[in-house]
């Protein structure tokens, strides 16, 4: 699972579609509005962003990260890959089938 915040829903949708079309992900959820609070260049910032929840295979993580960085508008986009330790085996098999 990879998490990524985007400027807005349009940017999130464009990145998601590119990842799906290139078979780097099987499914992507877009959370349309998340409030982000953070420090940027020594200043406290807040913004409303969209968040991607990207489902992919471990061996595709580096390609997903590279693709997001290429298409993202931020200088330093949030891209975090986290391991999924358990779940529905049928769902995992579906992911493998879709993007292999």
Short mmCIF file of N, CA, C and O in Angstrom, two decimals:
data_model
loop_
_atom_site.label_atom_id
_atom_site.label_comp_id
_atom_site.label_asym_id
_atom_site.label_seq_id
_atom_site.Cartn_x
_atom_site.Cartn_y
_atom_site.Cartn_z
N UNK A 1 0.85 -1.17 0.00
CA UNK A 1 0.00 0.00 0.00
C UNK A 1 0.90 1.23 0.00
O UNK A 1 1.85 1.31 0.77
N UNK A 2 0.58 2.17 -0.86
CA UNK A 2 1.33 3.41 -0.94
C UNK A 2 0.37 4.57 -0.71
O UNK A 2 -0.71 4.62 -1.31
N UNK A 3 0.79 5.50 0.13
CA UNK A 3 0.01 6.71 0.42
C UNK A 3 0.68 7.88 -0.29
O UNK A 3 1.91 8.00 -0.30
N UNK A 4 -0.13 8.78 -0.85
CA UNK A 4 0.40 9.97 -1.51
C UNK A 4 -0.63 11.08 -1.43
O UNK A 4 -1.79 10.86 -1.79
N UNK A 5 -0.22 12.25 -0.97
CA UNK A 5 -1.12 13.40 -1.02
C UNK A 5 -0.88 14.17 -2.32
O UNK A 5 0.23 14.19 -2.85
N UNK A 6 -1.95 14.78 -2.82
CA UNK A 6 -1.90 15.55 -4.06
C UNK A 6 -2.54 16.91 -3.82
O UNK A 6 -3.34 17.09 -2.90
N UNK A 7 -2.22 17.86 -4.68
CA UNK A 7 -2.74 19.21 -4.57
C UNK A 7 -4.26 19.25 -4.51
O UNK A 7 -4.85 19.98 -3.73
N UNK A 8 -4.89 18.45 -5.35
CA UNK A 8 -6.36 18.44 -5.43
C UNK A 8 -6.81 17.14 -6.08
O UNK A 8 -5.99 16.29 -6.46
N UNK A 9 -8.12 17.02 -6.25
CA UNK A 9 -8.69 15.79 -6.80
C UNK A 9 -8.29 15.59 -8.26
O UNK A 9 -8.10 14.45 -8.70
N UNK A 10 -8.17 16.66 -9.02
CA UNK A 10 -7.78 16.52 -10.43
C UNK A 10 -6.39 15.92 -10.56
O UNK A 10 -6.16 15.01 -11.36
N UNK A 11 -5.43 16.45 -9.77
CA UNK A 11 -4.08 15.91 -9.82
C UNK A 11 -4.08 14.45 -9.35
O UNK A 11 -3.44 13.59 -9.97
N UNK A 12 -4.82 14.16 -8.29
CA UNK A 12 -4.89 12.79 -7.78
C UNK A 12 -5.45 11.85 -8.85
O UNK A 12 -4.92 10.75 -9.06
N UNK A 13 -6.49 12.27 -9.53
CA UNK A 13 -7.11 11.44 -10.56
C UNK A 13 -6.15 11.21 -11.73
O UNK A 13 -6.04 10.10 -12.25
N UNK A 14 -5.40 12.24 -12.15
CA UNK A 14 -4.45 12.09 -13.25
C UNK A 14 -3.34 11.11 -12.90
O UNK A 14 -2.98 10.24 -13.70
N UNK A 15 -2.81 11.23 -11.69
CA UNK A 15 -1.76 10.30 -11.26
C UNK A 15 -2.32 8.89 -11.15
O UNK A 15 -1.71 7.92 -11.61
N UNK A 16 -3.51 8.77 -10.57
CA UNK A 16 -4.14 7.45 -10.43
C UNK A 16 -4.36 6.79 -11.78
O UNK A 16 -4.04 5.61 -11.97
N UNK A 17 -4.90 7.53 -12.73
CA UNK A 17 -5.16 6.96 -14.05
C UNK A 17 -3.86 6.53 -14.73
O UNK A 17 -3.82 5.47 -15.37
N UNK A 18 -2.81 7.30 -14.58
CA UNK A 18 -1.53 6.93 -15.19
C UNK A 18 -1.01 5.62 -14.56
O UNK A 18 -0.54 4.73 -15.28
N UNK A 19 -1.09 5.51 -13.24
CA UNK A 19 -0.63 4.30 -12.56
C UNK A 19 -1.45 3.08 -12.99
O UNK A 19 -0.90 1.98 -13.19
N UNK A 20 -2.75 3.25 -13.17
CA UNK A 20 -3.61 2.14 -13.59
C UNK A 20 -3.33 1.77 -15.05
O UNK A 20 -3.23 0.58 -15.37
N UNK A 21 -3.21 2.76 -15.92
CA UNK A 21 -3.00 2.48 -17.34
C UNK A 21 -1.67 1.80 -17.60
O UNK A 21 -1.55 1.01 -18.53
N UNK A 22 -0.67 2.08 -16.78
CA UNK A 22 0.64 1.46 -16.96
C UNK A 22 0.80 0.19 -16.13
O UNK A 22 1.89 -0.37 -16.04
N UNK A 23 -0.29 -0.25 -15.51
CA UNK A 23 -0.33 -1.47 -14.71
C UNK A 23 0.67 -1.46 -13.56
O UNK A 23 1.25 -2.49 -13.21
N UNK A 24 0.84 -0.28 -12.97
CA UNK A 24 1.66 -0.19 -11.77
C UNK A 24 0.81 -0.31 -10.51
O UNK A 24 1.34 -0.47 -9.42
N UNK A 25 -0.50 -0.26 -10.67
CA UNK A 25 -1.42 -0.41 -9.54
C UNK A 25 -2.68 -1.11 -10.04
O UNK A 25 -3.04 -1.00 -11.21
N UNK A 26 -3.34 -1.82 -9.12
CA UNK A 26 -4.58 -2.52 -9.46
C UNK A 26 -5.81 -1.72 -9.05
O UNK A 26 -6.85 -1.81 -9.68
N UNK A 27 -5.67 -0.93 -7.99
CA UNK A 27 -6.79 -0.17 -7.45
C UNK A 27 -6.24 1.03 -6.70
O UNK A 27 -5.21 0.91 -6.02
N UNK A 28 -6.91 2.15 -6.84
CA UNK A 28 -6.49 3.35 -6.13
C UNK A 28 -7.72 4.05 -5.59
O UNK A 28 -8.67 4.32 -6.35
N UNK A 29 -7.71 4.31 -4.31
CA UNK A 29 -8.78 5.10 -3.70
C UNK A 29 -8.32 6.55 -3.63
O UNK A 29 -7.16 6.83 -3.35
N UNK A 30 -9.25 7.46 -3.90
CA UNK A 30 -8.97 8.89 -3.75
C UNK A 30 -9.84 9.41 -2.62
O UNK A 30 -11.07 9.36 -2.71
N UNK A 31 -9.18 9.87 -1.57
CA UNK A 31 -9.89 10.56 -0.50
C UNK A 31 -9.90 12.02 -0.91
O UNK A 31 -8.84 12.67 -0.94
N UNK A 32 -11.07 12.57 -1.26
CA UNK A 32 -11.11 13.87 -1.92
C UNK A 32 -10.61 15.05 -1.09
O UNK A 32 -10.04 15.98 -1.65
N UNK A 33 -10.80 15.01 0.20
CA UNK A 33 -10.34 16.13 1.03
C UNK A 33 -9.76 15.64 2.34
O UNK A 33 -10.46 15.01 3.13
N UNK A 34 -8.48 15.93 2.53
CA UNK A 34 -7.83 15.70 3.81
C UNK A 34 -7.15 17.00 4.21
O UNK A 34 -6.61 17.71 3.37
N UNK A 35 -7.23 17.33 5.46
CA UNK A 35 -6.56 18.53 5.94
C UNK A 35 -5.16 18.15 6.38
O UNK A 35 -4.97 17.22 7.16
N UNK A 36 -4.18 18.84 5.85
CA UNK A 36 -2.78 18.57 6.18
C UNK A 36 -2.20 19.75 6.95
O UNK A 36 -2.40 20.91 6.57
N UNK A 37 -1.49 19.45 8.03
CA UNK A 37 -0.78 20.45 8.82
C UNK A 37 0.67 20.01 8.85
O UNK A 37 0.96 18.86 9.16
N UNK A 38 1.59 20.91 8.51
CA UNK A 38 2.98 20.51 8.38
C UNK A 38 3.91 21.72 8.45
O UNK A 38 3.48 22.86 8.35
N UNK A 39 5.18 21.42 8.63
CA UNK A 39 6.23 22.43 8.56
C UNK A 39 6.86 22.36 7.18
O UNK A 39 7.25 21.29 6.72
N UNK A 40 6.96 23.50 6.52
CA UNK A 40 7.61 23.56 5.22
C UNK A 40 8.52 24.77 5.18
O UNK A 40 8.08 25.89 5.39
N UNK A 41 9.79 24.52 4.97
CA UNK A 41 10.81 25.56 4.91
C UNK A 41 10.75 26.46 6.14
O UNK A 41 10.81 27.68 6.06
N UNK A 42 10.60 25.80 7.31
CA UNK A 42 10.61 26.49 8.59
C UNK A 42 9.32 27.18 8.97
O UNK A 42 9.24 27.83 10.01
N UNK A 43 8.29 27.06 8.16
CA UNK A 43 7.01 27.71 8.43
C UNK A 43 5.91 26.67 8.64
O UNK A 43 5.89 25.63 7.99
N UNK A 44 4.98 26.99 9.52
CA UNK A 44 3.81 26.15 9.75
C UNK A 44 2.83 26.37 8.61
O UNK A 44 2.51 27.51 8.28
N UNK A 45 2.36 25.30 8.00
CA UNK A 45 1.43 25.38 6.87
C UNK A 45 0.22 24.50 7.11
O UNK A 45 0.30 23.50 7.83
N UNK A 46 -0.87 24.85 6.49
CA UNK A 46 -2.05 23.99 6.43
C UNK A 46 -2.56 24.03 4.99
O UNK A 46 -2.42 25.03 4.30
N UNK A 47 -3.14 22.92 4.57
CA UNK A 47 -3.73 22.89 3.23
C UNK A 47 -4.75 21.77 3.18
O UNK A 47 -4.72 20.83 3.98
N UNK A 48 -5.65 21.89 2.24
CA UNK A 48 -6.60 20.82 1.95
C UNK A 48 -6.09 20.13 0.70
O UNK A 48 -5.84 20.76 -0.32
N UNK A 49 -5.90 18.82 0.81
CA UNK A 49 -5.34 18.03 -0.28
C UNK A 49 -6.23 16.82 -0.54
O UNK A 49 -7.18 16.58 0.19
N UNK A 50 -5.89 16.09 -1.58
CA UNK A 50 -6.51 14.79 -1.83
C UNK A 50 -5.45 13.73 -1.56
O UNK A 50 -4.26 13.96 -1.76
N UNK A 51 -5.90 12.58 -1.09
CA UNK A 51 -4.95 11.51 -0.74
C UNK A 51 -5.24 10.28 -1.58
O UNK A 51 -6.38 9.87 -1.74
N UNK A 52 -4.16 9.69 -2.10
CA UNK A 52 -4.26 8.44 -2.83
C UNK A 52 -3.89 7.28 -1.92
O UNK A 52 -2.91 7.37 -1.16
N UNK A 53 -4.65 6.20 -2.01
CA UNK A 53 -4.32 4.92 -1.38
C UNK A 53 -4.13 3.94 -2.53
O UNK A 53 -5.08 3.53 -3.18
N UNK A 54 -2.88 3.60 -2.79
CA UNK A 54 -2.51 2.86 -3.99
C UNK A 54 -2.22 1.40 -3.63
O UNK A 54 -1.37 1.12 -2.79
N UNK A 55 -2.92 0.49 -4.30
CA UNK A 55 -2.70 -0.94 -4.07
C UNK A 55 -1.86 -1.49 -5.21
O UNK A 55 -2.24 -1.41 -6.37
N UNK A 56 -0.70 -2.05 -4.86
CA UNK A 56 0.22 -2.57 -5.86
C UNK A 56 1.00 -3.75 -5.29
O UNK A 56 0.76 -4.15 -4.14
N UNK A 57 1.91 -4.27 -6.07
CA UNK A 57 2.79 -5.34 -5.63
C UNK A 57 4.11 -4.75 -5.12
O UNK A 57 4.55 -3.70 -5.60
N UNK A 58 4.75 -5.45 -4.21
CA UNK A 58 6.00 -4.97 -3.63
C UNK A 58 7.05 -4.69 -4.71
O UNK A 58 7.76 -3.68 -4.64
N UNK A 59 7.13 -5.54 -5.70
CA UNK A 59 8.16 -5.34 -6.73
C UNK A 59 7.89 -4.13 -7.63
O UNK A 59 8.76 -3.72 -8.39
N UNK A 60 6.72 -3.53 -7.54
CA UNK A 60 6.40 -2.35 -8.35
C UNK A 60 6.52 -1.04 -7.56
O UNK A 60 6.35 0.04 -8.13
N UNK A 61 6.83 -1.12 -6.29
CA UNK A 61 6.86 0.07 -5.44
C UNK A 61 7.81 1.13 -5.98
O UNK A 61 7.45 2.31 -6.08
N UNK A 62 9.03 0.77 -6.33
CA UNK A 62 9.98 1.77 -6.82
C UNK A 62 9.51 2.44 -8.11
O UNK A 62 9.70 3.65 -8.29
N UNK A 63 8.88 1.68 -8.99
CA UNK A 63 8.34 2.26 -10.23
C UNK A 63 7.17 3.20 -9.93
O UNK A 63 7.03 4.25 -10.58
N UNK A 64 6.35 2.84 -8.96
CA UNK A 64 5.24 3.72 -8.57
C UNK A 64 5.80 5.04 -8.02
O UNK A 64 5.34 6.12 -8.40
N UNK A 65 6.79 4.94 -7.15
CA UNK A 65 7.40 6.15 -6.58
C UNK A 65 7.98 7.03 -7.67
O UNK A 65 7.72 8.24 -7.71
N UNK A 66 8.72 6.45 -8.59
CA UNK A 66 9.32 7.23 -9.69
C UNK A 66 8.24 7.89 -10.54
O UNK A 66 8.38 9.06 -10.95
N UNK A 67 7.18 7.17 -10.84
CA UNK A 67 6.10 7.70 -11.67
C UNK A 67 5.39 8.85 -10.97
O UNK A 67 5.10 9.88 -11.59
N UNK A 68 5.11 8.69 -9.69
CA UNK A 68 4.46 9.78 -8.95
C UNK A 68 5.35 11.02 -8.98
O UNK A 68 4.87 12.13 -9.26
N UNK A 69 6.62 10.85 -8.69
CA UNK A 69 7.54 12.00 -8.67
C UNK A 69 7.59 12.70 -10.02
O UNK A 69 7.67 13.93 -10.10
N UNK A 70 7.51 11.95 -11.10
CA UNK A 70 7.55 12.51 -12.44
C UNK A 70 6.30 13.35 -12.75
O UNK A 70 6.39 14.36 -13.44
N UNK A 71 5.14 12.93 -12.24
CA UNK A 71 3.87 13.57 -12.60
C UNK A 71 3.30 14.48 -11.51
O UNK A 71 2.24 15.06 -11.71
N UNK A 72 3.97 14.60 -10.40
CA UNK A 72 3.44 15.35 -9.26
C UNK A 72 3.87 16.81 -9.32
O UNK A 72 4.97 17.12 -9.78
N UNK A 73 3.03 17.70 -8.82
CA UNK A 73 3.34 19.14 -8.86
C UNK A 73 4.19 19.59 -7.68
O UNK A 73 4.79 20.66 -7.74
N UNK A 74 4.28 18.81 -6.61
CA UNK A 74 5.05 19.22 -5.44
C UNK A 74 6.54 18.97 -5.65
O UNK A 74 6.93 18.00 -6.30
N UNK A 75 7.35 19.83 -5.05
CA UNK A 75 8.80 19.61 -5.05
C UNK A 75 9.17 18.34 -4.29
O UNK A 75 10.06 17.60 -4.67
N UNK A 76 8.47 18.13 -3.17
CA UNK A 76 8.73 16.97 -2.30
C UNK A 76 7.38 16.31 -1.96
O UNK A 76 6.80 16.56 -0.91
N UNK A 77 6.86 15.49 -2.88
CA UNK A 77 5.57 14.86 -2.59
C UNK A 77 5.67 13.81 -1.49
O UNK A 77 6.69 13.13 -1.36
N UNK A 78 4.61 13.72 -0.71
CA UNK A 78 4.53 12.64 0.28
C UNK A 78 4.26 11.34 -0.48
O UNK A 78 3.25 11.21 -1.17
N UNK A 79 5.18 10.41 -0.36
CA UNK A 79 5.00 9.07 -0.92
C UNK A 79 5.51 8.11 0.14
O UNK A 79 6.70 8.11 0.45
N UNK A 80 4.61 7.32 0.71
CA UNK A 80 5.00 6.39 1.76
C UNK A 80 4.46 5.01 1.43
O UNK A 80 3.26 4.85 1.25
N UNK A 81 5.35 4.04 1.36
CA UNK A 81 4.94 2.65 1.14
C UNK A 81 4.95 1.94 2.49
O UNK A 81 5.92 2.04 3.24
N UNK A 82 3.86 1.26 2.78
CA UNK A 82 3.75 0.53 4.03
C UNK A 82 3.38 -0.93 3.72
O UNK A 82 2.62 -1.20 2.79
N UNK A 83 3.93 -1.86 4.48
CA UNK A 83 3.61 -3.27 4.23
C UNK A 83 2.20 -3.62 4.68
O UNK A 83 1.70 -3.09 5.67
N UNK A 84 1.58 -4.49 3.92
CA UNK A 84 0.29 -5.06 4.30
C UNK A 84 0.59 -6.45 4.82
O UNK A 84 1.12 -7.29 4.09
N UNK A 85 0.28 -6.68 6.08
CA UNK A 85 0.70 -7.95 6.69
C UNK A 85 -0.34 -9.06 6.58
O UNK A 85 -0.01 -10.23 6.73
N UNK A 86 -1.59 -8.70 6.31
CA UNK A 86 -2.64 -9.71 6.19
C UNK A 86 -3.82 -9.12 5.44
O UNK A 86 -3.95 -7.90 5.33
N UNK A 87 -4.67 -10.00 4.95
CA UNK A 87 -5.86 -9.55 4.25
C UNK A 87 -6.51 -10.71 3.52
O UNK A 87 -6.14 -11.88 3.70
N UNK A 88 -7.44 -10.39 2.67
CA UNK A 88 -8.18 -11.38 1.90
C UNK A 88 -7.29 -11.93 0.78
O UNK A 88 -6.94 -11.20 -0.15
N UNK A 89 -6.92 -13.20 0.84
CA UNK A 89 -6.06 -13.78 -0.21
C UNK A 89 -6.67 -13.63 -1.60
O UNK A 89 -5.94 -13.44 -2.58
N UNK A 90 -7.98 -13.70 -1.71
CA UNK A 90 -8.63 -13.53 -3.01
C UNK A 90 -8.36 -12.13 -3.58
O UNK A 90 -8.16 -11.96 -4.78
N UNK A 91 -8.36 -11.12 -2.71
CA UNK A 91 -8.08 -9.75 -3.13
C UNK A 91 -6.62 -9.63 -3.60
O UNK A 91 -6.34 -9.05 -4.65
N UNK A 92 -5.70 -10.21 -2.85
CA UNK A 92 -4.29 -10.17 -3.24
C UNK A 92 -4.07 -10.89 -4.56
O UNK A 92 -3.29 -10.45 -5.41
N UNK A 93 -4.75 -12.02 -4.76
CA UNK A 93 -4.66 -12.74 -6.03
C UNK A 93 -5.18 -11.89 -7.18
O UNK A 93 -4.63 -11.90 -8.28
N UNK A 94 -6.27 -11.16 -6.93
CA UNK A 94 -6.83 -10.27 -7.94
C UNK A 94 -5.81 -9.18 -8.32
O UNK A 94 -5.61 -8.90 -9.50
N UNK A 95 -5.15 -8.58 -7.32
CA UNK A 95 -4.11 -7.57 -7.60
C UNK A 95 -3.04 -8.17 -8.51
O UNK A 95 -2.66 -7.57 -9.51
N UNK A 96 -2.56 -9.35 -8.14
CA UNK A 96 -1.52 -10.01 -8.95
C UNK A 96 -1.98 -10.23 -10.38
O UNK A 96 -1.23 -10.01 -11.33
N UNK A 97 -3.22 -10.68 -10.54
CA UNK A 97 -3.76 -10.98 -11.86
C UNK A 97 -3.89 -9.70 -12.71
O UNK A 97 -3.56 -9.69 -13.88
N UNK A 98 -4.32 -8.62 -12.09
CA UNK A 98 -4.56 -7.36 -12.81
C UNK A 98 -3.28 -6.71 -13.29
O UNK A 98 -3.21 -6.20 -14.40
N UNK A 99 -2.23 -6.71 -12.46
CA UNK A 99 -1.04 -5.93 -12.82
C UNK A 99 0.18 -6.77 -13.21
O UNK A 99 1.25 -6.21 -13.44
N UNK A 100 0.01 -8.06 -13.31
CA UNK A 100 1.15 -8.90 -13.74
C UNK A 100 1.19 -9.02 -15.25
O UNK A 100 0.27 -8.82 -15.94
#
